XYZ file of N, CA and C in Angstrom:
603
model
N 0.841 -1.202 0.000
C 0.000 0.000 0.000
C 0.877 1.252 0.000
N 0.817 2.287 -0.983
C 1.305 3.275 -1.087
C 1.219 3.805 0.435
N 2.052 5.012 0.775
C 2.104 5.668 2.062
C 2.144 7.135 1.356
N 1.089 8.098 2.385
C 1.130 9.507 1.890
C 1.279 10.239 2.962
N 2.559 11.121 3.427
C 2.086 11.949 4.416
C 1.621 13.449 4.443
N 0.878 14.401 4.588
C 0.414 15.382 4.591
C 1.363 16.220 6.048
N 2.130 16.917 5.316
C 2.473 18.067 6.127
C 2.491 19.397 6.619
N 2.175 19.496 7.397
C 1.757 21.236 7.639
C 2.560 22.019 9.105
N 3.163 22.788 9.328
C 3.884 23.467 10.649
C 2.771 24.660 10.812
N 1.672 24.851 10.083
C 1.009 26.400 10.303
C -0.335 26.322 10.484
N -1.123 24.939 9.919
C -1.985 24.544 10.196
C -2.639 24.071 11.314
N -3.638 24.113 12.012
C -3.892 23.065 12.774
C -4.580 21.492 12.347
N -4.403 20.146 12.946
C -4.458 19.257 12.270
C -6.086 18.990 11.714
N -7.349 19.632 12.100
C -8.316 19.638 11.919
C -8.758 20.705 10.969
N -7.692 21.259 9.686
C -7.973 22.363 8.855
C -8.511 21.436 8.039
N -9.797 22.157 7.566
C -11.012 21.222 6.501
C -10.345 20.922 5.233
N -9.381 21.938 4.278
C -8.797 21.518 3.180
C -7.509 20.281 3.606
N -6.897 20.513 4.483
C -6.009 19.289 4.447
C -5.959 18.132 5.157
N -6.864 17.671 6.253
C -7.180 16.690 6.945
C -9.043 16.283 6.319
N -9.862 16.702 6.045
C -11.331 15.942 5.895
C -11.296 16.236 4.059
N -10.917 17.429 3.738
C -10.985 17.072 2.023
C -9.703 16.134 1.078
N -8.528 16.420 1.908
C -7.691 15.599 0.942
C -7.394 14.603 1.648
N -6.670 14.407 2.871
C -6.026 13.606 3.800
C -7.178 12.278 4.008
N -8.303 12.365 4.249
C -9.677 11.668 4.391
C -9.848 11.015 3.513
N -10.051 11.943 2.237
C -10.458 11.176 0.903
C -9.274 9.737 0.582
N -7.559 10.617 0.140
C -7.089 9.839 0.202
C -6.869 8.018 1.070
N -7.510 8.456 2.324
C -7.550 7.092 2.973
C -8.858 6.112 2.282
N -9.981 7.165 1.971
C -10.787 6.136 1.744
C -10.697 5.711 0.365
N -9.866 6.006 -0.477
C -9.290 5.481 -1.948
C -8.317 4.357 -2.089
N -8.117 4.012 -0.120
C -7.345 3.081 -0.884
C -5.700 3.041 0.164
N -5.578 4.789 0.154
C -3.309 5.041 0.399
C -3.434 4.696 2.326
N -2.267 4.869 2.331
C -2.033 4.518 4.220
C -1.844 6.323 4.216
N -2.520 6.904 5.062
C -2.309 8.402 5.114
C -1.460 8.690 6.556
N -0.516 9.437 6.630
C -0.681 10.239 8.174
C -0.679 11.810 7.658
N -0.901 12.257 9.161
C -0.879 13.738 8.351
C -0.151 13.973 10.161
N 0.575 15.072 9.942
C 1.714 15.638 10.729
C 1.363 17.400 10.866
N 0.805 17.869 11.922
C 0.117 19.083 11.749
C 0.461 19.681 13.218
N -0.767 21.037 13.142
C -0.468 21.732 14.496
C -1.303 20.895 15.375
N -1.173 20.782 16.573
C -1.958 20.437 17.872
C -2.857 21.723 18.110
N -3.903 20.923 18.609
C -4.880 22.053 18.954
C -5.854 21.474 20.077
N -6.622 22.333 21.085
C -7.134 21.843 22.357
C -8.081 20.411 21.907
N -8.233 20.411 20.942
C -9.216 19.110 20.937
C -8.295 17.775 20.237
N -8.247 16.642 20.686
C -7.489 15.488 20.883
C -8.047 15.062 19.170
N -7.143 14.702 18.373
C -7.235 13.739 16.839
C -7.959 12.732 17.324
N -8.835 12.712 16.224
C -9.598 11.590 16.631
C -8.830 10.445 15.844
N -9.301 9.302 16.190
C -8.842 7.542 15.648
C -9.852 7.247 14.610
N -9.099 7.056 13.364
C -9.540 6.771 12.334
C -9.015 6.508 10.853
N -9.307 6.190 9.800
C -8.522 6.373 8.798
C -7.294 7.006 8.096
N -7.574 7.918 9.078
C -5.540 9.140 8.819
C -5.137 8.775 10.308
N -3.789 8.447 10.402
C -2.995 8.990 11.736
C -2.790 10.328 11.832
N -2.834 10.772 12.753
C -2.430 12.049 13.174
C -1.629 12.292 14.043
N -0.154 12.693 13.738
C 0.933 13.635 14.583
C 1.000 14.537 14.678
N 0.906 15.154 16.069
C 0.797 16.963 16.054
C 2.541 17.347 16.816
N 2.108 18.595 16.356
C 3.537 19.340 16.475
C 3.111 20.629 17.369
N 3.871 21.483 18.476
C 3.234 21.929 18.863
C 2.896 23.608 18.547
N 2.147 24.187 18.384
C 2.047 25.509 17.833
C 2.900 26.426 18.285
N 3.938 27.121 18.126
C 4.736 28.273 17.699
C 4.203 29.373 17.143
N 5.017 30.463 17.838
C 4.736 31.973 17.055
C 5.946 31.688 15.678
N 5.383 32.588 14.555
C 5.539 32.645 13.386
C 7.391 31.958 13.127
N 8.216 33.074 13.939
C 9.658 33.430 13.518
C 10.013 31.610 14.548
N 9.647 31.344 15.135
C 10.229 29.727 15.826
C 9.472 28.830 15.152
N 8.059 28.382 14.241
C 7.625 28.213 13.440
C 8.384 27.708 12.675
N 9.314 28.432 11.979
C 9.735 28.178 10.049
C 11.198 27.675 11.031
N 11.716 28.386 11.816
C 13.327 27.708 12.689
C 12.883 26.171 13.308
N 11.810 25.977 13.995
C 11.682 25.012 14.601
C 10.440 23.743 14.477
N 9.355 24.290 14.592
C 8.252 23.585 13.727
C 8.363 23.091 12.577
N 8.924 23.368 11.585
C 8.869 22.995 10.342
C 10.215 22.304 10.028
N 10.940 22.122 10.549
C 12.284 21.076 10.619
C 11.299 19.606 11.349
N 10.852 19.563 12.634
C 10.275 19.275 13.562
C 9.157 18.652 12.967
N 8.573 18.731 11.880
C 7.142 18.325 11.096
C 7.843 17.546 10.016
N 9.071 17.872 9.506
C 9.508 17.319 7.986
C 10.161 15.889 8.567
N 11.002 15.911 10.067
C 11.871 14.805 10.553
C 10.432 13.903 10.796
N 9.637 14.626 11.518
C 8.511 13.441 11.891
C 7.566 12.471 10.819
N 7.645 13.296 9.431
C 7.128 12.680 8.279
C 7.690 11.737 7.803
N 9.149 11.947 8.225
C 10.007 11.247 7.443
C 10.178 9.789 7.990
N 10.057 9.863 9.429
C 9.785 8.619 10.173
C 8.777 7.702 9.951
N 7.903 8.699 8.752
C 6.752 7.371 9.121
C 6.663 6.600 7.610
N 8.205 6.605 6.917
C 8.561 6.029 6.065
C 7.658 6.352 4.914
N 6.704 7.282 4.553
C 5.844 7.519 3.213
C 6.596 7.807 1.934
N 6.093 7.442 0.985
C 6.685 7.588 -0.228
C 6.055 8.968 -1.019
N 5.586 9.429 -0.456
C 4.643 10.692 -1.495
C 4.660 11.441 -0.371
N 5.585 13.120 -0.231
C 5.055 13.739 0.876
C 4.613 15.336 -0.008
N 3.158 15.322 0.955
C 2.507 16.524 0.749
C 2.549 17.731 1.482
N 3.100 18.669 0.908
C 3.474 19.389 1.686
C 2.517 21.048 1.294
N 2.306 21.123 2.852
C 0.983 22.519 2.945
C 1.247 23.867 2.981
N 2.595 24.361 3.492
C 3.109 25.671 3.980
C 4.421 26.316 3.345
N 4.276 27.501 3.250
C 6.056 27.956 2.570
C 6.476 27.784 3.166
N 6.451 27.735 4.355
C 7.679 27.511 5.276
C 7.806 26.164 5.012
N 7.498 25.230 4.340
C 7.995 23.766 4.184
C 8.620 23.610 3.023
N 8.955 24.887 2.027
C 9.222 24.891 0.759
C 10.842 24.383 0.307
N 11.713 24.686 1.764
C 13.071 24.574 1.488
C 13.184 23.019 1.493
N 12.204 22.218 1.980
C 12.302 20.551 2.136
C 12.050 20.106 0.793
N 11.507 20.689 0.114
C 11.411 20.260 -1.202
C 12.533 19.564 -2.168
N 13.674 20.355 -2.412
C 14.437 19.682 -3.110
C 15.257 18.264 -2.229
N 15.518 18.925 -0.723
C 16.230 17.601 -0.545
C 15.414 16.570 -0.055
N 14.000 16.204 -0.130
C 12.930 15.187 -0.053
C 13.342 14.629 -1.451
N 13.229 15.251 -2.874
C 13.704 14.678 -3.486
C 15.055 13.934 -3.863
N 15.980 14.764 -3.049
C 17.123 14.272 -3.476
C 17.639 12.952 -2.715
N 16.439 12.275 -1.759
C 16.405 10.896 -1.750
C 15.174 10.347 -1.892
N 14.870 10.833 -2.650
C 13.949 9.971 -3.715
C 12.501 9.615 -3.042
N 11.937 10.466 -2.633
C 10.824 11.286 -2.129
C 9.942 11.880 -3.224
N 8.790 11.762 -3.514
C 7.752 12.062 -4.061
C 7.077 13.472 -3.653
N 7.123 14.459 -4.478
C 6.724 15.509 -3.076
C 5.358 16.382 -4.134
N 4.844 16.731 -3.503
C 3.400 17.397 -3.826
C 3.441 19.050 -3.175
N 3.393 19.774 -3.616
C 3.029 21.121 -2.949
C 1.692 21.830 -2.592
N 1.034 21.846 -2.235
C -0.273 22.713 -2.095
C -0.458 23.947 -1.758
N -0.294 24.629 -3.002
C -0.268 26.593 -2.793
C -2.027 26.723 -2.400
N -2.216 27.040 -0.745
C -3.486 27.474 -0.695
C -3.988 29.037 -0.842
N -2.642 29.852 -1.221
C -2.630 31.300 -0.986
C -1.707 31.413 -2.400
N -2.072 32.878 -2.811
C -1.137 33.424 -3.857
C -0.144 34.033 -3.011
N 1.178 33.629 -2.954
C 2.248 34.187 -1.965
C 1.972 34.981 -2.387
N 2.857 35.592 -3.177
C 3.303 36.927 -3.927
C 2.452 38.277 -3.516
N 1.220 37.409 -3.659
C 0.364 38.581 -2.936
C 0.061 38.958 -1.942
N -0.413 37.704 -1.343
C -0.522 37.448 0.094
C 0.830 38.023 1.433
N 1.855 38.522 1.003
C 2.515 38.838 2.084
C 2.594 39.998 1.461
N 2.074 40.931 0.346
C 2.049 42.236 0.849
C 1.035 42.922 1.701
N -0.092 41.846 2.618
C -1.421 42.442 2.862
C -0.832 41.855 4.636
N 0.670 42.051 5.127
C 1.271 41.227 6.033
C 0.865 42.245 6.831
N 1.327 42.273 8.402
C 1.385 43.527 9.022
C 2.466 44.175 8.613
N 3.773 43.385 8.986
C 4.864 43.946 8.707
C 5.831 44.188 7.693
N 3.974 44.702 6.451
C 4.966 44.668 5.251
C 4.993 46.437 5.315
N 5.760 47.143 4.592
C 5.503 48.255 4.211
C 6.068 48.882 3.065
N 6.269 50.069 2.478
C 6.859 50.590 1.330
C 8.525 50.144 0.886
N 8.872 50.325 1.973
C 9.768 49.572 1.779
C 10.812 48.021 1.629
N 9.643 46.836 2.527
C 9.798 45.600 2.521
C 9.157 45.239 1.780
N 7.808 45.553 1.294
C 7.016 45.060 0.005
C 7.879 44.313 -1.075
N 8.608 45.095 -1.708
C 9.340 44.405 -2.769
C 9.962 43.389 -2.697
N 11.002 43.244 -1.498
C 11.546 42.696 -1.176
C 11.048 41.244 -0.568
N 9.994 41.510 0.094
C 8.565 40.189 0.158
C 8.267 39.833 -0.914
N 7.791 40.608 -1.518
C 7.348 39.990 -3.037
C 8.390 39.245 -3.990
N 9.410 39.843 -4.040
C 10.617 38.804 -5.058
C 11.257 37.564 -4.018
N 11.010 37.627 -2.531
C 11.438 36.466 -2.330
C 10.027 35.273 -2.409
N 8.861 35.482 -2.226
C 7.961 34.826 -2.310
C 8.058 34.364 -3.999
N 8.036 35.345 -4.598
C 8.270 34.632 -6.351
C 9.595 33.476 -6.596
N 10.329 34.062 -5.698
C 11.937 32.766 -5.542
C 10.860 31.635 -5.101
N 10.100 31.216 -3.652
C 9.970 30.630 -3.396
C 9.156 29.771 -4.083
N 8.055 29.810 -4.785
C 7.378 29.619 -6.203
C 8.371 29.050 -7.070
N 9.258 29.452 -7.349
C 10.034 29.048 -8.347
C 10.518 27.567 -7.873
N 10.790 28.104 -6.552
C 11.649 26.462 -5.686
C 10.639 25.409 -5.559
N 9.002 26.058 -5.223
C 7.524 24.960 -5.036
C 7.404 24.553 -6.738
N 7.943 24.839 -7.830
C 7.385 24.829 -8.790
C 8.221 23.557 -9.612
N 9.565 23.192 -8.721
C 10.364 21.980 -8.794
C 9.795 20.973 -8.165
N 8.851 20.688 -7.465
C 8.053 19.523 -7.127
C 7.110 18.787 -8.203
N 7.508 17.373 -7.158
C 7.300 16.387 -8.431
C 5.138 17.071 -9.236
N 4.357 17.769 -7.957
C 3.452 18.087 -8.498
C 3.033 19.109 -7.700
N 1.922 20.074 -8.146
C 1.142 21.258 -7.595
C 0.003 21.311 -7.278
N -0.462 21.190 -6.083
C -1.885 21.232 -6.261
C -1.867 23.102 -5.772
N -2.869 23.936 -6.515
C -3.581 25.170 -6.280
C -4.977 24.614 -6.214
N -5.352 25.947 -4.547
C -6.702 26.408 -4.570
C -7.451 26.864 -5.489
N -7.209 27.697 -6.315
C -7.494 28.383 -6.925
C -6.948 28.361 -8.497
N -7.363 29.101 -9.948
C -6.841 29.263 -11.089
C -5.872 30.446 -11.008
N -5.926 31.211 -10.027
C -5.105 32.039 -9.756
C -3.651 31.649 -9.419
N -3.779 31.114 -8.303
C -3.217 30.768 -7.735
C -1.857 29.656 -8.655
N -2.449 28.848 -9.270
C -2.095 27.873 -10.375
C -1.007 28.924 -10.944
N -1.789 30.008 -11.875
C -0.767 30.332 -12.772
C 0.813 31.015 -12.303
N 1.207 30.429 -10.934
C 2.307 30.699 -10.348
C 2.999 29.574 -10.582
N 2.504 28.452 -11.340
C 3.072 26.743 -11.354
C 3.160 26.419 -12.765
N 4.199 25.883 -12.855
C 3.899 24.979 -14.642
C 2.929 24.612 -14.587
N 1.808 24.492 -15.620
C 0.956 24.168 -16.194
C 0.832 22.900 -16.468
N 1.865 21.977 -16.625
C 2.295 20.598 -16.901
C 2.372 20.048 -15.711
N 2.162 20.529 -14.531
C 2.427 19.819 -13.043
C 1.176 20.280 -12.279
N 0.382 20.966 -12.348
C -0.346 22.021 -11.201
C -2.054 21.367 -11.807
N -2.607 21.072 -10.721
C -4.147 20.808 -10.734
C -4.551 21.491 -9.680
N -5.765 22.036 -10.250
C -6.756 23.358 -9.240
C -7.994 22.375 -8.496
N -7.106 22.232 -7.176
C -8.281 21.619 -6.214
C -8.706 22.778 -5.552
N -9.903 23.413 -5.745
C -10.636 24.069 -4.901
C -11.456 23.973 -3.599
N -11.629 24.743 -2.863
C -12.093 23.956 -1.311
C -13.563 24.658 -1.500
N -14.374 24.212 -1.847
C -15.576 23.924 -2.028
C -16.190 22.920 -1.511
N -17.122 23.437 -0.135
C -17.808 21.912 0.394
C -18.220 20.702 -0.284
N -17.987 19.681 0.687
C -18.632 18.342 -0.360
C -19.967 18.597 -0.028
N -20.653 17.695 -1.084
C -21.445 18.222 -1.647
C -22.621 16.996 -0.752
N -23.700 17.136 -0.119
C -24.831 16.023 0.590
C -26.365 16.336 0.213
N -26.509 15.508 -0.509
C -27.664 15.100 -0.647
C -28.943 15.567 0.861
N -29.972 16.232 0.518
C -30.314 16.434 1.711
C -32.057 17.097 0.969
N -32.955 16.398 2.009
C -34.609 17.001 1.283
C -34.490 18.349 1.667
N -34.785 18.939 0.385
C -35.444 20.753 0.998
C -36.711 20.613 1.956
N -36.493 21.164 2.716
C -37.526 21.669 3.702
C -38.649 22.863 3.456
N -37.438 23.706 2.973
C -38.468 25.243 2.909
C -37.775 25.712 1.656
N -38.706 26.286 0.878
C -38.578 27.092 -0.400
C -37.288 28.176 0.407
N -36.397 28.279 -0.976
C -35.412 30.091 -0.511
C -36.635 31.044 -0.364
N -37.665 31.269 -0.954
C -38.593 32.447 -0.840
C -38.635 32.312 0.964
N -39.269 31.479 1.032
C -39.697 31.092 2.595
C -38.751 31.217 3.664
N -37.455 30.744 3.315
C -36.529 30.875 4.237
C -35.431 32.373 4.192
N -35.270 32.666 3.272
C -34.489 33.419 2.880
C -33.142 33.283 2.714
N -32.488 33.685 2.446
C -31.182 33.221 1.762
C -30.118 33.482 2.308
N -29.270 32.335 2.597
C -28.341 32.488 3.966
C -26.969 32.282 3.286
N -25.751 32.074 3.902
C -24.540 31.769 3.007
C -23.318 31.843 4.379
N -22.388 30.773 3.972
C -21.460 30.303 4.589
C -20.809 30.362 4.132
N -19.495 30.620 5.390
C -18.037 30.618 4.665
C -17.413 29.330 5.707
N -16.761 28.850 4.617
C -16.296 27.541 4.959
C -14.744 27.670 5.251
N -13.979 28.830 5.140
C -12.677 28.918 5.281
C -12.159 29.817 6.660
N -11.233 30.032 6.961
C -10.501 30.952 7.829
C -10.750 32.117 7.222
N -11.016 33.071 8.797
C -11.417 34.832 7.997
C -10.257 35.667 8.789
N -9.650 36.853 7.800
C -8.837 37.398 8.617
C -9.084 38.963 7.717
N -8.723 39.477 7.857
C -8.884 41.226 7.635
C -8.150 41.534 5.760
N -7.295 40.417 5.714
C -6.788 40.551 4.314
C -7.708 39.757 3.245
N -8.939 38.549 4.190
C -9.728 37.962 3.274
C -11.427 38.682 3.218
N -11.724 39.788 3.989
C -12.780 40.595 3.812
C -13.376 40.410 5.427
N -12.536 39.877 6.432
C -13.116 39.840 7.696
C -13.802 40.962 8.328
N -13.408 42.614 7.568
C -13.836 43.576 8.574
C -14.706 44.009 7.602
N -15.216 43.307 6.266
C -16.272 43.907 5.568
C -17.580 43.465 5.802
């Protein structure tokens, strides 16, 4: 049985895109999954993915310590395909391959953009954020494959490697109850909200 591990240092292990939409699915298709993530007050449950948690860090001990700390623990659990969730996991990339490691990237954010909307970006670090995030792209874009959120997001990846998994709820069958007239029309957000994704609108 193939082995897949899902890695993340920024996540917590109960984030809906990488533990119940991919990590999940994959088990029930068939692969041996673990997934290697943040710890969070509520205990992994027992089931089809193993789950190793790592323990949450502020940002700057994070990418120094968490994410060394998440890549050694993946590596222990002998998988042949590792998926990897965070830039800060981007520098593991080449040498996962360079023993012969299978590696997957999952851009859930457009860097490039995404760290000019940082706190601590400003007129003057902007640029300098921005061309190293495009380096780092360049380095995610040497993996054996790409998954993007988004079509946006994608066109930061060869085209020949990159498939657009979008996080769009699965989808359940379920009887209508009440007409939209009747109920009126409601709407969910299924992702993390923060002030750069329209939180204060």
């Amino acid at each position: 049985m193939t082995r897949v591990v899902h890695v993340s240092s920024a996540h917590p292990w109960s984030d809906n895109r990488i533990h119940y939409r991919e990590a999940v699915s994959l088990a029930r298709a068939g692969y041996d999954v673990t997934l290697v993530a943040v710890a969070t007050a509520e205990a992994p449950p027992s089931g089809q993915v193993r789950v190793i948690t790592v323990p949450r860090l502020r940002r700057a001990w994070r990418v120094l310590v968490s994410g060394p700390r998440a890549i050694v623990a993946a590596l222990k659990t002998g998988a042949q395909i590792f998926h990897l969730h965070d830039p800060e996991l981007i520098w593991a990339i080449p040498l996962l391959r360079a023993v012969g490691r299978a590696v997957i990237y999952d851009a859930h954010e457009d860097l490039p953009v995404q760290v000019l909307d940082k706190p601590y970006a400003n007129a003057v670090t902007r640029p300098v954020l921005a061309a190293v995030a495009r380096a780092l792209c360049a380095v995610a874009g040497t993996s054996t494959a790409v998954i993007a959120a988004t079509e946006q997001v994608a066109t930061r990846f060869p085209d020949t490697k990159t498939t657009v998994v979008r996080n769009f709820p699965r989808c359940v069958k379920r009887r209508r109850r009440r007409s939209p007239s009747a109920a009126g029309i409601r709407t969910w957000c299924t992702s993390a909200r923060s002030v750069p994704r329209g939180a204060s609108t």
